Coordinates of C-alpha atoms and ligand atoms in Angstrom, one line a residue:
X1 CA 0.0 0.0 0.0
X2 CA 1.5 3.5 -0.9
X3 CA 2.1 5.4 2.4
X4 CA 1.0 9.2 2.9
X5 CA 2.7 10.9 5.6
X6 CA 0.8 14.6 7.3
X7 CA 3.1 16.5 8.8
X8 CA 1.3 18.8 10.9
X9 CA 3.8 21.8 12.4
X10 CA 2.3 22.7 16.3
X11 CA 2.9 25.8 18.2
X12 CA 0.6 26.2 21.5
X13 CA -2.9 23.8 20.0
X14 CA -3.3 21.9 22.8
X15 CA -7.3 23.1 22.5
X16 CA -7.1 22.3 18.6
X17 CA -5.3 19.2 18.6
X18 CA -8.4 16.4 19.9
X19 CA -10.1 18.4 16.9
X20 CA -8.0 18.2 14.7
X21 CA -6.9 14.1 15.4
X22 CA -10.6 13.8 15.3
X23 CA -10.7 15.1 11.8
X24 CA -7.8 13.4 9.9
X25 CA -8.6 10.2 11.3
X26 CA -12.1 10.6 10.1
X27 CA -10.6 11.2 6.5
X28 CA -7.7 8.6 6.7
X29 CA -10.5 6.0 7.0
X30 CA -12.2 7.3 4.2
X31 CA -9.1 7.1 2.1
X32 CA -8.3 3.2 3.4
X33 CA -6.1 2.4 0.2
X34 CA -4.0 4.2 1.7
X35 CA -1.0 3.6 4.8
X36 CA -1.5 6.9 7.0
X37 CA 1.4 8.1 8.9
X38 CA 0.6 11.5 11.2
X39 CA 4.0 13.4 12.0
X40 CA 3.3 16.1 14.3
X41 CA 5.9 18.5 15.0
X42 CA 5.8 20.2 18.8
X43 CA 7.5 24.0 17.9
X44 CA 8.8 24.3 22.1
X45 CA 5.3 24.7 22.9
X46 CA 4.7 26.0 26.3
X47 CA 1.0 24.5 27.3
X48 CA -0.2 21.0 27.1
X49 CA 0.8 19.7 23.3
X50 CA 3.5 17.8 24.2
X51 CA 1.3 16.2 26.5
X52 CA -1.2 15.9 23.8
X53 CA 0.9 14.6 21.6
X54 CA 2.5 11.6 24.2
X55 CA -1.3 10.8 24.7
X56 CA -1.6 10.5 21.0
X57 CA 0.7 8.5 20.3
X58 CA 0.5 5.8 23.1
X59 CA -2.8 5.5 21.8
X60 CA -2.7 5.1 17.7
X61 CA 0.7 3.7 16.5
X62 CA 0.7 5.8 13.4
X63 CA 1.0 9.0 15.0
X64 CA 4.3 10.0 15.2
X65 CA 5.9 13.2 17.2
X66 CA 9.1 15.3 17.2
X67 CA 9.5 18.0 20.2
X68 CA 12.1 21.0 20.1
X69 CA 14.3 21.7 23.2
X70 CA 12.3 25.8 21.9
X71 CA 10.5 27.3 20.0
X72 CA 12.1 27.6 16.5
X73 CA 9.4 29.2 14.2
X74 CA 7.1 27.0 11.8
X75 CA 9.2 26.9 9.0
X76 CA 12.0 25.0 10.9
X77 CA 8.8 22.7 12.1
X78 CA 7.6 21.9 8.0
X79 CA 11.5 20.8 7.6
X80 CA 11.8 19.1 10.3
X81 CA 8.1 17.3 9.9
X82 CA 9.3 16.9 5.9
X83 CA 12.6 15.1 7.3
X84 CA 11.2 12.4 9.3
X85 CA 8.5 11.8 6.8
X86 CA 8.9 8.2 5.8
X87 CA 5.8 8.5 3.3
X88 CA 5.9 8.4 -0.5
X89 CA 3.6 11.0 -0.1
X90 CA 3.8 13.8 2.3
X91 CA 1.2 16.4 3.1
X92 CA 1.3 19.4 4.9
X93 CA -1.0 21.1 7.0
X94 CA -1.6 23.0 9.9
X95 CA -3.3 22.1 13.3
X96 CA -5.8 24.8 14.0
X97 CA -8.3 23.4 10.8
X98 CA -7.7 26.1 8.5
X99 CA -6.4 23.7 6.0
X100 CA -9.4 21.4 6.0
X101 CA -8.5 17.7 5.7
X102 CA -11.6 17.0 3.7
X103 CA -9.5 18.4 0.7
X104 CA -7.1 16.0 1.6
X105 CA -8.7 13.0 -1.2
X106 CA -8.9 15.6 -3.4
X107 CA -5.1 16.3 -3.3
X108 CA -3.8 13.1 -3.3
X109 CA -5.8 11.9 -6.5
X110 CA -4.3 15.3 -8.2
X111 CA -1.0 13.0 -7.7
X112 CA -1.7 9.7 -8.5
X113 CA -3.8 10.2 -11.3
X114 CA -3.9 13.4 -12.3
X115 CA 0.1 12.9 -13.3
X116 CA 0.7 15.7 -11.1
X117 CA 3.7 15.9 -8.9
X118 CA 2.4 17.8 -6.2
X119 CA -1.0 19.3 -5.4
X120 CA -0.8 22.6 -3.1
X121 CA -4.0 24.5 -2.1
X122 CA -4.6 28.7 -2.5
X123 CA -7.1 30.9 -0.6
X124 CA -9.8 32.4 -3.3
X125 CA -10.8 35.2 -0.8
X126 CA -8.9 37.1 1.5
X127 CA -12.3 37.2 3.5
X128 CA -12.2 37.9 7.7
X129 CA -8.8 39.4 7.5
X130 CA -7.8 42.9 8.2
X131 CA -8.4 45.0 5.4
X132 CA -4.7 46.8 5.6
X133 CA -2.9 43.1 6.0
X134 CA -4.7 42.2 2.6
X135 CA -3.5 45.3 0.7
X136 CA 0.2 44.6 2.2
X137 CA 0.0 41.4 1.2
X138 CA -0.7 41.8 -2.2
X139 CA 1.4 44.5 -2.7
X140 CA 4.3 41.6 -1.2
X141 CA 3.3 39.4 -4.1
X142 CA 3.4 42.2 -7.0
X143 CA 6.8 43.4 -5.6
X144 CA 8.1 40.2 -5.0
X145 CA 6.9 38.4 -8.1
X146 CA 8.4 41.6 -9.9
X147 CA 11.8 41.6 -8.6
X148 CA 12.4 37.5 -8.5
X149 CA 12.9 34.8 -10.6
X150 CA 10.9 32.7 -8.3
X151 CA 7.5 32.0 -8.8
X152 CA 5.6 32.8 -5.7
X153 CA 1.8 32.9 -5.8
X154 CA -0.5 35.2 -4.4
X155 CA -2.6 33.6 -1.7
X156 CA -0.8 29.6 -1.5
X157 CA -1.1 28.2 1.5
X158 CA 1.8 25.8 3.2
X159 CA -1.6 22.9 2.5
X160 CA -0.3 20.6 -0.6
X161 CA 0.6 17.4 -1.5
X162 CA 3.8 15.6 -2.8
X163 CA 5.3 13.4 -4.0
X164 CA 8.4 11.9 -2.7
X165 CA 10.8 13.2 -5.4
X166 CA 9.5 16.3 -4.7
X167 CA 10.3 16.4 -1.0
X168 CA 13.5 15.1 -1.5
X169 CA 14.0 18.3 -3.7
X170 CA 12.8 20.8 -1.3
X171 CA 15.2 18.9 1.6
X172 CA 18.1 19.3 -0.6
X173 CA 18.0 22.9 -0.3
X174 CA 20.2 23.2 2.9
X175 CA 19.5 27.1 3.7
X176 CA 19.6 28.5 7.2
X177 CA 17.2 31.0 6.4
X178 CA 14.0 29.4 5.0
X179 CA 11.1 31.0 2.7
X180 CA 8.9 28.0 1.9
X181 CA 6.6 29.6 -0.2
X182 CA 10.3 30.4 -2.1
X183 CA 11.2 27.4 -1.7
X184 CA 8.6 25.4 -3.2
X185 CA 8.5 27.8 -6.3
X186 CA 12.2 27.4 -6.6
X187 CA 11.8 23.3 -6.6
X188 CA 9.5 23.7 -9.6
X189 CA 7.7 20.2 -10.9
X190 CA 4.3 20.0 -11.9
X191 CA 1.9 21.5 -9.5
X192 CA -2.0 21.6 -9.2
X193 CA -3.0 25.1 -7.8
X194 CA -7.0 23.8 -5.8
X195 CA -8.7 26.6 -4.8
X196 CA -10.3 27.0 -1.4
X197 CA -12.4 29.2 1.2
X198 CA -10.5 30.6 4.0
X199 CA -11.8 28.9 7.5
X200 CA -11.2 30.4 10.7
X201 CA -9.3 28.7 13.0
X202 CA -11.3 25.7 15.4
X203 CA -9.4 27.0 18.7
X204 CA -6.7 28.7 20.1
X205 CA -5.0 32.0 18.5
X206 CA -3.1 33.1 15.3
X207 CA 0.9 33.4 16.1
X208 CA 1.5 35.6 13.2
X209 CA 1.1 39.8 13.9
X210 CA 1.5 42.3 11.4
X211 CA 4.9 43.2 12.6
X212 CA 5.7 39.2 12.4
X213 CA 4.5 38.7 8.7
X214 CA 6.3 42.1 8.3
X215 CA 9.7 40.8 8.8
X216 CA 8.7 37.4 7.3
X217 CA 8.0 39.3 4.0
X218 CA 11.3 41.3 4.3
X219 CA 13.3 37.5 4.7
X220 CA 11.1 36.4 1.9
X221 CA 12.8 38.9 -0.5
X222 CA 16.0 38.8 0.7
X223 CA 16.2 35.2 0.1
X224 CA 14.5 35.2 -3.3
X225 CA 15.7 38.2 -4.6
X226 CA 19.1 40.4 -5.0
X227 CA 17.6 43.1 -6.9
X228 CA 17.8 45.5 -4.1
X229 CA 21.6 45.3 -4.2
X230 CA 21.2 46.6 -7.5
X231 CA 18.9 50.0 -5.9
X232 CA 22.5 51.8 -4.9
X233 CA 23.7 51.8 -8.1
X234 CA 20.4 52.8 -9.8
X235 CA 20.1 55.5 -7.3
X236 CA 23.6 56.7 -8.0
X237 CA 23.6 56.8 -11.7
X238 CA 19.8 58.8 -11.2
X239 CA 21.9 61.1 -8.7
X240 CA 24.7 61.6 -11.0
X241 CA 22.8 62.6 -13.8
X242 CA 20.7 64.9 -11.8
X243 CA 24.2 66.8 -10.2
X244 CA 25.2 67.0 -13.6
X245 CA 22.0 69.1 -14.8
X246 CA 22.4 70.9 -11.5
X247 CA 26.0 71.8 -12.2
X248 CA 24.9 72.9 -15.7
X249 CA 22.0 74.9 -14.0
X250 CA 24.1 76.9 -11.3
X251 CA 26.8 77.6 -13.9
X252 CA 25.1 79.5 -16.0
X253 CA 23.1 81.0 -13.8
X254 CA 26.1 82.6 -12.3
X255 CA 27.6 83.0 -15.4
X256 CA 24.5 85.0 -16.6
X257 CA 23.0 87.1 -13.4
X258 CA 26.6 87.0 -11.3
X259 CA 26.8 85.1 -8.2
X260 CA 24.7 86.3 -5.2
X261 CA 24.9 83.9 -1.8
X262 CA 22.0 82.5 -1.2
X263 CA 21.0 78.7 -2.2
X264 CA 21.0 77.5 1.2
X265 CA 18.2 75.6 1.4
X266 CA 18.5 73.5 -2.0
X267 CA 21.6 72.5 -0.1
X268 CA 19.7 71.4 2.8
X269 CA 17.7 69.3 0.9
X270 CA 20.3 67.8 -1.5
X271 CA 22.2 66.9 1.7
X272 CA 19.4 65.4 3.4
X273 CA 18.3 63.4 0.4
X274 CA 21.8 62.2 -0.3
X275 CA 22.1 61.3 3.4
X276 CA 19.1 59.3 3.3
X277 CA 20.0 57.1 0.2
X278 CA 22.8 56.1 1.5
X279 CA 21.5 55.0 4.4
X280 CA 19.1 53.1 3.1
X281 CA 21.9 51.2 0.9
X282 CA 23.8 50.9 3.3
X283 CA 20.5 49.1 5.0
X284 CA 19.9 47.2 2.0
X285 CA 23.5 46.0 2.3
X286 CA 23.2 45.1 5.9
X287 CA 20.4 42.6 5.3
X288 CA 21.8 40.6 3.1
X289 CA 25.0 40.2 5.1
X290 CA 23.4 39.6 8.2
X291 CA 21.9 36.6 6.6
X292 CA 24.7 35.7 4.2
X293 CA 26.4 35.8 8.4
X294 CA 24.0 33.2 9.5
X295 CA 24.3 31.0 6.3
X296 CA 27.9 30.9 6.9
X297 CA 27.6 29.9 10.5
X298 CA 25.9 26.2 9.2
X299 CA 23.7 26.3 12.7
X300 CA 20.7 23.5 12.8
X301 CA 17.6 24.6 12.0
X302 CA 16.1 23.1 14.9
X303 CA 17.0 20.8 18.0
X304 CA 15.0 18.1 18.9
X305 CA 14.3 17.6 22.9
X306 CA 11.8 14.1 22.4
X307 CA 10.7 11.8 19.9
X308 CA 7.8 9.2 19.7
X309 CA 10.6 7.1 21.0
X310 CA 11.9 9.3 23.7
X311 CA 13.8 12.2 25.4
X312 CA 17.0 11.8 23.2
Ligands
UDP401 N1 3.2 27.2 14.2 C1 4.4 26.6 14.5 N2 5.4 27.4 15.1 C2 5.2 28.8 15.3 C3 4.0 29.4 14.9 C4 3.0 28.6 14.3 O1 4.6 25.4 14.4 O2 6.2 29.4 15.8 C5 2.1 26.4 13.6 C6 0.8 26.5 14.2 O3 0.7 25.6 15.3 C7 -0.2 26.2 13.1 C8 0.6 26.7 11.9 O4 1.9 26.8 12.2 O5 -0.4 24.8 13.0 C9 0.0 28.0 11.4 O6 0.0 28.9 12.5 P1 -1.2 30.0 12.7 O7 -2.5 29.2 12.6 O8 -0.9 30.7 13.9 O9 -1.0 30.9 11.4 P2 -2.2 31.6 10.5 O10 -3.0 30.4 10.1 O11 -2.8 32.6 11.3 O12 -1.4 32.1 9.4
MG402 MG1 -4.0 29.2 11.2

């Protein structure tokens, strides 16, 4: 029988978690041609998953878990839920319900018949969310999709599908520093977009503020993208033609009409603006060495405290 594996990344869903068991179980019935294997991934929670999850697992013998010794963010979670996968399928999706695992069917026969090699979900609506986090988030996409080679789609969600070829291409990818939504663009293969309607969550609270999903965006394009390494010199050659004209300008004005002092505060105001572009290359500069600094420093992306078979 072919074996899917759902890796399911967990930060803080005690409350969710008996639903969401619950749930997939329902649906791995359902879908009994196939061997189910339930990797959930504890993210250094700090209220009763762990628990939750020991409970689990003494109980069903295909739930699997993997604690952290902290809390390392939910992308080190997928890749750490994508490396102990032992499925030739793996899915991923989160606890809270928001990925429903009714679509789940749906996906997997997108892969093994529909000749695609993965099958990864996208929100239709941007429905029940904050009207000023929808317009910064497509303005993300445009900018991003813009200034990167890297396909990244507007409203994907971290649901799909895939096969095992296309796992093993995502785990090749050894950065410190990791963009999934990047990430799976960069892999490529063939990929079955299945639209959905945006569900709020069963129980529990969202991790992600604006401020979060803010700096998230900013790693996203750093990662994906060098074209803002290219701004300073675009800025300067603008700059240097514009001196040039002003040069030209004061010249022959003073040429002309003679040279009374005054000018003081187109000075101000070229100094300030120059001042500020250079800050903000030198910013520009300082992001991507701070992570070309952690890339070089080959830390793990996570630590793991406990396994279904133990405290290591
Ligand atoms: N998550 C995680 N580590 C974190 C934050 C979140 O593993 O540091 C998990 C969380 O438990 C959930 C999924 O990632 O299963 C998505 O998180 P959340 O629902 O808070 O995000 P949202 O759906 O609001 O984007
Ligand atoms: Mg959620």
């Amino acid at each position: 029988m072919p074996k899917l594996s759902v890796v399911v990344p967990c930060y803080n869903e005690e409350a969710a978690l008996p639903l969401f068991y619950r749930e997939i179980t329902r649906v791995a019935d359902e879908m009994a041609e196939v061997d189910f294997e339930f990797v959930f991934i504890d993210d250094g929670s700090k209220d009763g998953t762990l628990a939750e999850l020991r409970r689990l697992a003494a109980a069903d013998k295909r739930v699997r878990y993997v604690s952290f010794s902290r809390n390392f963010g939910k992308e080190a979670g997928m890749l750490a839920g994508l490396e102990a996968a032992t499925g030739d399928f793996v899915a991923l999706m989160d606890a809270d319900l928001q990925h429903p695992p009714a679509l789940l069917p749906a996906l997997y026969r997108a892969v093994t018949e529909e000749g695609y090699d993965c099958a990864a979900t996208r929100r239709v609506t941007r429905e029940g969310e904050p009207p000023v986090r929808s317009f910064f988030a497509r303005l993300f996409y445009k900018l991003i999709n813009r200034i990167s080679d890297t396909d990244i789609v507007d409203g994907a969600c971290d649901y799909r599908l895939m096969r095992r070829a296309v796992v093993d291409a995502i785990l090749s990818m050894h950065e410190y520093n990791r963009f999934s939504k990047g990430i799976f663009g960069w892999v490529g293969f063939r990929t079955k977009w299945v639209p959905f309607v945006n569900v709020e969550r069963v129980a529990g609270e969202t991790k992600w503020s604006f401020w979060k999903l803010f700096c998230y965006s900013l790693e996203g394009i750093v990662a994906f993208s060098t074209v803002p390494l290219a701004l300073a010199s675009v800025l300067g050659v603008i700059v240097c033609l514009a001196a040039f004209v002003f040069v030209m300008v004061v010249l022959i004005k003073t040429l002309i009409f003679g040279d009374p002092v005054d000018g003081w505060p187109s000075m101000m105001c070229g100094i300030l603006f120059l001042g500020g572009v250079q800050l903000l290359c030198i910013g520009i500069l300082g992001q991507y060495l701070a992570k070309t600094y952690l890339e070089t420093k080959h830390r793990p992306v996570y630590l793991v405290r406990e396994t279904e078979d133990g405290v290591k």
